[in-house]
PDB file of C-alpha atoms in Angstrom:
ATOM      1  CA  UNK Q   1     -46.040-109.068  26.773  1.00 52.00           C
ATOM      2  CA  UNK Q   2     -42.186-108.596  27.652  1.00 80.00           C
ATOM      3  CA  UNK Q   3     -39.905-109.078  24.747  1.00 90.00           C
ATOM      4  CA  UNK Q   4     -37.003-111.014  25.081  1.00 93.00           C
ATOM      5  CA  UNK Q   5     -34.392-109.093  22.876  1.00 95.00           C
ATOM      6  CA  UNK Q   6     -33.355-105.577  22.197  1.00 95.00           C
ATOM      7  CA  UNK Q   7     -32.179-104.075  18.785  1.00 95.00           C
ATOM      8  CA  UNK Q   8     -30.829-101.218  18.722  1.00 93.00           C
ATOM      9  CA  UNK Q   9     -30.323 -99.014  15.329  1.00 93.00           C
ATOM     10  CA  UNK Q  10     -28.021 -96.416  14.449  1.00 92.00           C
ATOM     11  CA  UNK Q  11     -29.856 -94.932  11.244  1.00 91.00           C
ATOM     12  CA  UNK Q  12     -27.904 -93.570   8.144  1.00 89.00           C
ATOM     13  CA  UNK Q  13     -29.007 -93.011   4.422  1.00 87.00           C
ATOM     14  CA  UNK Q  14     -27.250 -95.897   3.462  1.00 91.00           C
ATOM     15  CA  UNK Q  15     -26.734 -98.238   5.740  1.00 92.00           C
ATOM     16  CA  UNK Q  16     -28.305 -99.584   9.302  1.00 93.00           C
ATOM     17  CA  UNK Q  17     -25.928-100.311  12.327  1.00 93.00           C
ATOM     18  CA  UNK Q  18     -27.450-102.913  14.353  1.00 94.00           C
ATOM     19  CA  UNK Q  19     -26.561-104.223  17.807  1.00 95.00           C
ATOM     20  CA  UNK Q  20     -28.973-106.911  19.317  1.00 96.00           C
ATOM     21  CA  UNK Q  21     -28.980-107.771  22.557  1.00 95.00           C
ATOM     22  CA  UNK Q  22     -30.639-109.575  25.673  1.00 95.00           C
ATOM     23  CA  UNK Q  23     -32.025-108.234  28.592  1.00 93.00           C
ATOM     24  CA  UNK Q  24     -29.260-109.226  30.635  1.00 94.00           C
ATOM     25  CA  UNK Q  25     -26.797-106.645  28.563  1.00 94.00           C
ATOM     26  CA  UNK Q  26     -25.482-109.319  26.695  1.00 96.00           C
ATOM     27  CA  UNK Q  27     -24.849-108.801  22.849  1.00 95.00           C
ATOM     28  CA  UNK Q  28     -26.409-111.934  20.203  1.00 95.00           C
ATOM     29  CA  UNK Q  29     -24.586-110.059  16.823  1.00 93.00           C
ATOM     30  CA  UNK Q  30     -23.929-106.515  15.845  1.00 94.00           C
ATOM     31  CA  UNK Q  31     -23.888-105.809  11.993  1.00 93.00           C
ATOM     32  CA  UNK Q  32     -24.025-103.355   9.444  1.00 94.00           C
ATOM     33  CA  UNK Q  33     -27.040-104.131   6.863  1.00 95.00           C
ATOM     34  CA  UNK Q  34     -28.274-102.095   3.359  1.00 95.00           C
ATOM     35  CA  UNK Q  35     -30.877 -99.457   4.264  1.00 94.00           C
ATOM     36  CA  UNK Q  36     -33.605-100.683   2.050  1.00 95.00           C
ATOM     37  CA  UNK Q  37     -36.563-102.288   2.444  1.00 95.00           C
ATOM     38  CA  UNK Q  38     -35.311-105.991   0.804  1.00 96.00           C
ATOM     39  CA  UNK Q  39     -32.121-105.516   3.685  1.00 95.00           C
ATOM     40  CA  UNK Q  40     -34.291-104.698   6.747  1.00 95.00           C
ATOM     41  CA  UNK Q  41     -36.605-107.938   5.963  1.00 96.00           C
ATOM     42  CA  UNK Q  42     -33.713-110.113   5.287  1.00 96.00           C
ATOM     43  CA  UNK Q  43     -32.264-109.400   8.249  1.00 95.00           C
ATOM     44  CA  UNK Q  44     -35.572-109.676  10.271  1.00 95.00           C
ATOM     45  CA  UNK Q  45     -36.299-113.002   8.818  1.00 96.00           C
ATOM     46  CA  UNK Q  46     -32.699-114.636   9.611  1.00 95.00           C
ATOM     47  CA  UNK Q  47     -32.865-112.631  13.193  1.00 95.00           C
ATOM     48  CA  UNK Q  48     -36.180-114.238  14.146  1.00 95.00           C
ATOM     49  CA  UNK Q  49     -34.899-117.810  12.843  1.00 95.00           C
ATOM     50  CA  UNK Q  50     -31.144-117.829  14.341  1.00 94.00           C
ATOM     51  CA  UNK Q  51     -32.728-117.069  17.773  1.00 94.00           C
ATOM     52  CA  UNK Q  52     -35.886-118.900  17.454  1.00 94.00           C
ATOM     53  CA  UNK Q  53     -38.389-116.315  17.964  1.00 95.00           C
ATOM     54  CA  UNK Q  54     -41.530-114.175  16.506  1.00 93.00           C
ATOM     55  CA  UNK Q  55     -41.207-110.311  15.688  1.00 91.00           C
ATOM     56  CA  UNK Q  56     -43.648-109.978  19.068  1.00 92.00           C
ATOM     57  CA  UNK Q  57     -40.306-110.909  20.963  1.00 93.00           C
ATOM     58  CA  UNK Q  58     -38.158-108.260  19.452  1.00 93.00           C
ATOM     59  CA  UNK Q  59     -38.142-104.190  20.645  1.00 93.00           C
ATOM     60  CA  UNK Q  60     -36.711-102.030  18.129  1.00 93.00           C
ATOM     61  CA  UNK Q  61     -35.065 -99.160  19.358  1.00 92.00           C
ATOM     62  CA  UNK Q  62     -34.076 -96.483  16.323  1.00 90.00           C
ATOM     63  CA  UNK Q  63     -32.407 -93.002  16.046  1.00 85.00           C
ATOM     64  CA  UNK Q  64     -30.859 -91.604  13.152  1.00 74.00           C
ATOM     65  CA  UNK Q  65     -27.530 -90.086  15.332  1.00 64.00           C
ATOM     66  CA  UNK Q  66     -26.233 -88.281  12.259  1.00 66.00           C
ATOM     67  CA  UNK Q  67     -22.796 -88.586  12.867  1.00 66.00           C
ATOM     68  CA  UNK Q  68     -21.489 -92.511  12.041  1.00 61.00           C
ATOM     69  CA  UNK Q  69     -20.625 -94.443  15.321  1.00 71.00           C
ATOM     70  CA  UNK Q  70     -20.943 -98.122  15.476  1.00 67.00           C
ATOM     71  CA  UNK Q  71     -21.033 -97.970  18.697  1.00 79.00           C
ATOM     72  CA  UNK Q  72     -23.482 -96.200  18.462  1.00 87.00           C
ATOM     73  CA  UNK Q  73     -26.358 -98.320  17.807  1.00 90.00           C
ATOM     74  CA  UNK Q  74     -24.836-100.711  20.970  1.00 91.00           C
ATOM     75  CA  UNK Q  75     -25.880 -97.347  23.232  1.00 91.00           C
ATOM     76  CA  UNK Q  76     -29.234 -97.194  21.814  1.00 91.00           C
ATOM     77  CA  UNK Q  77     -29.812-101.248  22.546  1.00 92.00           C
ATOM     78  CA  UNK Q  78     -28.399-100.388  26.294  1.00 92.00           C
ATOM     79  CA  UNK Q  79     -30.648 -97.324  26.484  1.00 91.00           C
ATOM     80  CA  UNK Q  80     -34.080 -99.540  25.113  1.00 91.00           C
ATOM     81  CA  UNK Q  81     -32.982-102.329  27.823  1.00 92.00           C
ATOM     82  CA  UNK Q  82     -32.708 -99.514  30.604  1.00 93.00           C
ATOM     83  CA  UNK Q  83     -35.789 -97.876  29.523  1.00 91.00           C
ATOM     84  CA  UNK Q  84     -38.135-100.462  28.530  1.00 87.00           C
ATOM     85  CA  UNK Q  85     -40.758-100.386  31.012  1.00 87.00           C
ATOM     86  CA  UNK Q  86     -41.135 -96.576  29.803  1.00 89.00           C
ATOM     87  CA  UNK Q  87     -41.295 -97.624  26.311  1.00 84.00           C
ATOM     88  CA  UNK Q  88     -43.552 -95.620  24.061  1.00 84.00           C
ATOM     89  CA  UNK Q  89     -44.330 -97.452  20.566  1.00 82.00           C
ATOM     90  CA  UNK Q  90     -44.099 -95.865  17.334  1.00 82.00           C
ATOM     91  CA  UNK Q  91     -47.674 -94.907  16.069  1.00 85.00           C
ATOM     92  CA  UNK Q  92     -47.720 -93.606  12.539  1.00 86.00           C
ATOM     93  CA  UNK Q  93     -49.331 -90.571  12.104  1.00 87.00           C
ATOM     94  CA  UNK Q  94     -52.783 -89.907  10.628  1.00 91.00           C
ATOM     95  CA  UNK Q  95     -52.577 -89.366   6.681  1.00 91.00           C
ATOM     96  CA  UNK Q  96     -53.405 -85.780   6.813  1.00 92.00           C
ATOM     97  CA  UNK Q  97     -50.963 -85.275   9.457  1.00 91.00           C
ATOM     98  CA  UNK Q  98     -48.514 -86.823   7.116  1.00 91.00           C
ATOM     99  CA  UNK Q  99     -49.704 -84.666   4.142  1.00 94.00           C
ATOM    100  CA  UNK Q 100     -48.714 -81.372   6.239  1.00 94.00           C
ATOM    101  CA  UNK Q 101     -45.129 -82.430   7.169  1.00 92.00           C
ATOM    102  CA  UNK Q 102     -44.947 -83.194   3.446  1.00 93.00           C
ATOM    103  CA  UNK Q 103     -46.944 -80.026   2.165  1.00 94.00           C
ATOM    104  CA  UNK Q 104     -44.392 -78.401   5.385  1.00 94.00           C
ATOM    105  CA  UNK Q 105     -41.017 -79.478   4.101  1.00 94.00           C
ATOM    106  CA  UNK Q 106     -41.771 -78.234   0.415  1.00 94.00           C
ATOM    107  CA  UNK Q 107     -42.790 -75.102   1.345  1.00 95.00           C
ATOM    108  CA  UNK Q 108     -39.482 -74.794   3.467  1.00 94.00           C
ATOM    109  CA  UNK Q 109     -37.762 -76.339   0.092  1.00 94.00           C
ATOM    110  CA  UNK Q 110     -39.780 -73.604  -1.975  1.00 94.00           C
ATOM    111  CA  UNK Q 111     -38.835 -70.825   0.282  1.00 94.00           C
ATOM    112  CA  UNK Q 112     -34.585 -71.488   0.179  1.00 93.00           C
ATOM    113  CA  UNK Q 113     -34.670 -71.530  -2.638  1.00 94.00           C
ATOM    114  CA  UNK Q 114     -36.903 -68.289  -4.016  1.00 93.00           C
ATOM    115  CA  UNK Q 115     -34.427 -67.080  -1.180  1.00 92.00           C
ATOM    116  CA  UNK Q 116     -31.200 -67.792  -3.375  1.00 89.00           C
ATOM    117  CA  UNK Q 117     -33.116 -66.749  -6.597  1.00 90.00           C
ATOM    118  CA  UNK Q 118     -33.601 -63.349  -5.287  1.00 89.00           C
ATOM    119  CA  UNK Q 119     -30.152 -63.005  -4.300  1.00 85.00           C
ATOM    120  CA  UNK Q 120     -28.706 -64.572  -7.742  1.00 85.00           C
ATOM    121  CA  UNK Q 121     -31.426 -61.667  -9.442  1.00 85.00           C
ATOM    122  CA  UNK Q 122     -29.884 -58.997  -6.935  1.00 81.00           C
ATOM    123  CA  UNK Q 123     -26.109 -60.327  -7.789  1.00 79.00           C
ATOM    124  CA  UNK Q 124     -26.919 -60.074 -11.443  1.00 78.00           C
ATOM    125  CA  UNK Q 125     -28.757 -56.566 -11.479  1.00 79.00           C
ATOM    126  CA  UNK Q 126     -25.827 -54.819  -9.235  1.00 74.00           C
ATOM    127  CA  UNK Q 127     -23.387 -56.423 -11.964  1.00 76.00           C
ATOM    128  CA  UNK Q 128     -25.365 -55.058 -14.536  1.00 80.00           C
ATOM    129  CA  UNK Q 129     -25.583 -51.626 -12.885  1.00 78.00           C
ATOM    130  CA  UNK Q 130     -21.626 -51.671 -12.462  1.00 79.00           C
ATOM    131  CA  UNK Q 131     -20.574 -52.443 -15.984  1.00 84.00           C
ATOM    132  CA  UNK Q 132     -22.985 -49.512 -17.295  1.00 86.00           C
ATOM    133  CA  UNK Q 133     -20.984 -47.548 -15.070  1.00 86.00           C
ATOM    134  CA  UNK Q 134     -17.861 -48.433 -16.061  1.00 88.00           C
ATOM    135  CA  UNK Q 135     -18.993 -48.464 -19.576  1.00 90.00           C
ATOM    136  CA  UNK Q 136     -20.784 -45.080 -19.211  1.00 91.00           C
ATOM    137  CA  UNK Q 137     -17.331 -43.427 -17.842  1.00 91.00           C
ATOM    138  CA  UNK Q 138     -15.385 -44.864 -20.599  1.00 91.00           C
ATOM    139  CA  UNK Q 139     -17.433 -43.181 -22.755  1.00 93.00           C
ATOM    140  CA  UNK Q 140     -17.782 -39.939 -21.417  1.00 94.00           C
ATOM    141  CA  UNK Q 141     -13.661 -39.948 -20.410  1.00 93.00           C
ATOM    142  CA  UNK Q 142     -13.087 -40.332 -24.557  1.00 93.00           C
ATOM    143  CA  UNK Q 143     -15.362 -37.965 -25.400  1.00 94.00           C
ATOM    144  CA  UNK Q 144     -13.737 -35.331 -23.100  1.00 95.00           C
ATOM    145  CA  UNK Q 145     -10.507 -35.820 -24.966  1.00 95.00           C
ATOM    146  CA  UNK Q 146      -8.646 -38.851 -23.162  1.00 93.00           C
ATOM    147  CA  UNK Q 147      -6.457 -41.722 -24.996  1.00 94.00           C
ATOM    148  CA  UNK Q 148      -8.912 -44.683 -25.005  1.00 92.00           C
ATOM    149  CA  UNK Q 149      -6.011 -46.394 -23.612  1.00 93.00           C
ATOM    150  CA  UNK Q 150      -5.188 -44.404 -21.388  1.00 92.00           C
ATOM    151  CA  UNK Q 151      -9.135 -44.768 -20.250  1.00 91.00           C
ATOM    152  CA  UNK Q 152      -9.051 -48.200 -20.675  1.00 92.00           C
ATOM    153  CA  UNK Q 153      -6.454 -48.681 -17.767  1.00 93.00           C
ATOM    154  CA  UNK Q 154      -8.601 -46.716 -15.603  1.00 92.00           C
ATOM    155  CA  UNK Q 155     -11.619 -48.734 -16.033  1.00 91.00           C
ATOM    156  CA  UNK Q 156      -8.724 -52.074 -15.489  1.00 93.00           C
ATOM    157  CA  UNK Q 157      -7.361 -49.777 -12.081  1.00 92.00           C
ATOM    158  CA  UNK Q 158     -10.805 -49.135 -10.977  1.00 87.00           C
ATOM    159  CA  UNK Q 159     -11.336 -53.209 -11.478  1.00 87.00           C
ATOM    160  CA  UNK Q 160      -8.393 -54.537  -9.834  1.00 90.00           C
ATOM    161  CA  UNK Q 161      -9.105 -52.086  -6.749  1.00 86.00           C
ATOM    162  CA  UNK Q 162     -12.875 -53.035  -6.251  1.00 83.00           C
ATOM    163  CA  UNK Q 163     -11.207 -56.986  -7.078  1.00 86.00           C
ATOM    164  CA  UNK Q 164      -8.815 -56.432  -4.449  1.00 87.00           C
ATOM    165  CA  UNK Q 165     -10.575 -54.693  -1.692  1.00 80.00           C
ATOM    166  CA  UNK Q 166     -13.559 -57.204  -1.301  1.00 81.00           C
ATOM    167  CA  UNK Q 167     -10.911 -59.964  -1.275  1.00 87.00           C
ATOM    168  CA  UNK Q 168      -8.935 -58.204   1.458  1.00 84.00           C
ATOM    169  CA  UNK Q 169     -12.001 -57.438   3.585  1.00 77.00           C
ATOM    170  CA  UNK Q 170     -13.721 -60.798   2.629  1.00 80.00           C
ATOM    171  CA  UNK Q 171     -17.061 -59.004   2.064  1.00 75.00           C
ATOM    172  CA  UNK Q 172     -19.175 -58.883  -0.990  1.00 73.00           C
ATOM    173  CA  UNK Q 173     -19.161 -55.642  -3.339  1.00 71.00           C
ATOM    174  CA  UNK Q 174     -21.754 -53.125  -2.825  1.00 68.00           C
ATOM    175  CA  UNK Q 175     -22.312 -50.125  -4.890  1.00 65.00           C
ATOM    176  CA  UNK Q 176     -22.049 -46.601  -3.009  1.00 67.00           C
ATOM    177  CA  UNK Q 177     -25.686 -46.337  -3.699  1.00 68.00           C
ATOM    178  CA  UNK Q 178     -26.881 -49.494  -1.890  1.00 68.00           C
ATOM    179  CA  UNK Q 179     -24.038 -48.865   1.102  1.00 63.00           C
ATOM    180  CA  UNK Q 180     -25.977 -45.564   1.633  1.00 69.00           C
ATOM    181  CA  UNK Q 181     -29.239 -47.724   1.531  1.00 70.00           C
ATOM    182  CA  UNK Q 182     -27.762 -50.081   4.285  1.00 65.00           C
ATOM    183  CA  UNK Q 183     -24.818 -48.645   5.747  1.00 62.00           C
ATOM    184  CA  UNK Q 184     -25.508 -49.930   9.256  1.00 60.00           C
ATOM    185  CA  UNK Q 185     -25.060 -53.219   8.055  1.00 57.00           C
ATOM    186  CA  UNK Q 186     -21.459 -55.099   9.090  1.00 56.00           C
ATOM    187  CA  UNK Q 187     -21.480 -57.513   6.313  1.00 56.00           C
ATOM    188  CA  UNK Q 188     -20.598 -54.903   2.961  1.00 51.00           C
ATOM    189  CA  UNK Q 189     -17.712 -53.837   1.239  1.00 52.00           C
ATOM    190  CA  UNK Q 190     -17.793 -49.588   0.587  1.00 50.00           C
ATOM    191  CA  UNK Q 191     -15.999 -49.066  -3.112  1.00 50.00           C
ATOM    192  CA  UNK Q 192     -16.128 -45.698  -5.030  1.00 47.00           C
TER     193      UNK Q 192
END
């Protein structure tokens, strides 16, 4: 059966652009409607009734174009119209096939985001490293002698250096040790 009209939808989280149109090119209505399920059948219903005709009559062509265009959903109706003796309908995918892209998407969900825990727990440990070592030459500077105040603005000099270099080179902080570990590595910041 050929259908008689053409809508074409621009897809957004919020909101549907929608441009119907003939087979002749020629545009019934284009409007913006709620992306929900109560919008899309509202919509449907009055569509069907203002141009007295059943859903069979109707090709819906969709794609979600990511970047907000309204006239953007008047290319996909022109595209649908071109293309319609190539159509391919939508068939929904079996329910396990729908349980892997599901059972896919976490996993890829699961893995960004052990991804930034290990690099908050690697953040964390080199910090924790650092101030021992600032803390641990403190004490061993006093107990050679030295003003603690006199100490004290080292340990501030040796922060404001470290502070300042990895802003200047906009690269993260590395300790010597893990520089050595990596050192062919562009993306580091050498302090000593």
């Amino acid at each position: 059966m050929r259908q008689k009209y053409v809508i074409g939808i621009d897809i957004s989280k919020l909101k549907l652009d929608c441009t119907v149109m003939n087979f002749e090119y020629k545009v019934q209505c284009e409007l913006i409607i709620p992306n929900t399920e109560k919008g899309i059948t509202i919509f449907l219903k009055d569509l069907l009734k203002m141009l007295k005709i059943t859903k069979e009559d109707l090709l819906i062509c969709c794609e979600n174009t990511g970047i907000y265009n309204r006239k953007d959903a008047r290319k996909i109706a022109e595209y649908a119209v071109r293309y319609h003796d190539k159509i391919m309908p939508y068939e929904e995918p079996e329910e396990v096939i729908q349980q892997m892209n599901v059972l896919a998407k976490s996993r890829d969900t699961l893995l960004l985001q052990k991804t930034a825990l290990e690099n908050q727990l690697r953040e964390a440990k080199s910090h924790d490293v650092y101030v021992f070592k600032l803390l641990t030459y403190y004490q061993r500077k006093v107990e050679q002698g030295k003003n603690k105040m006199s100490v004290l603005n080292a340990v501030r000099n040796k922060l404001v250096h470290r502070i300042m270099a990895v802003i200047k080179r906009k690269q993260p902080f590395l300790p010597k040790e893990e520089f050595l570990s990596i050192k062919n590595s562009n993306n580091i910041c050498l302090l000593t």
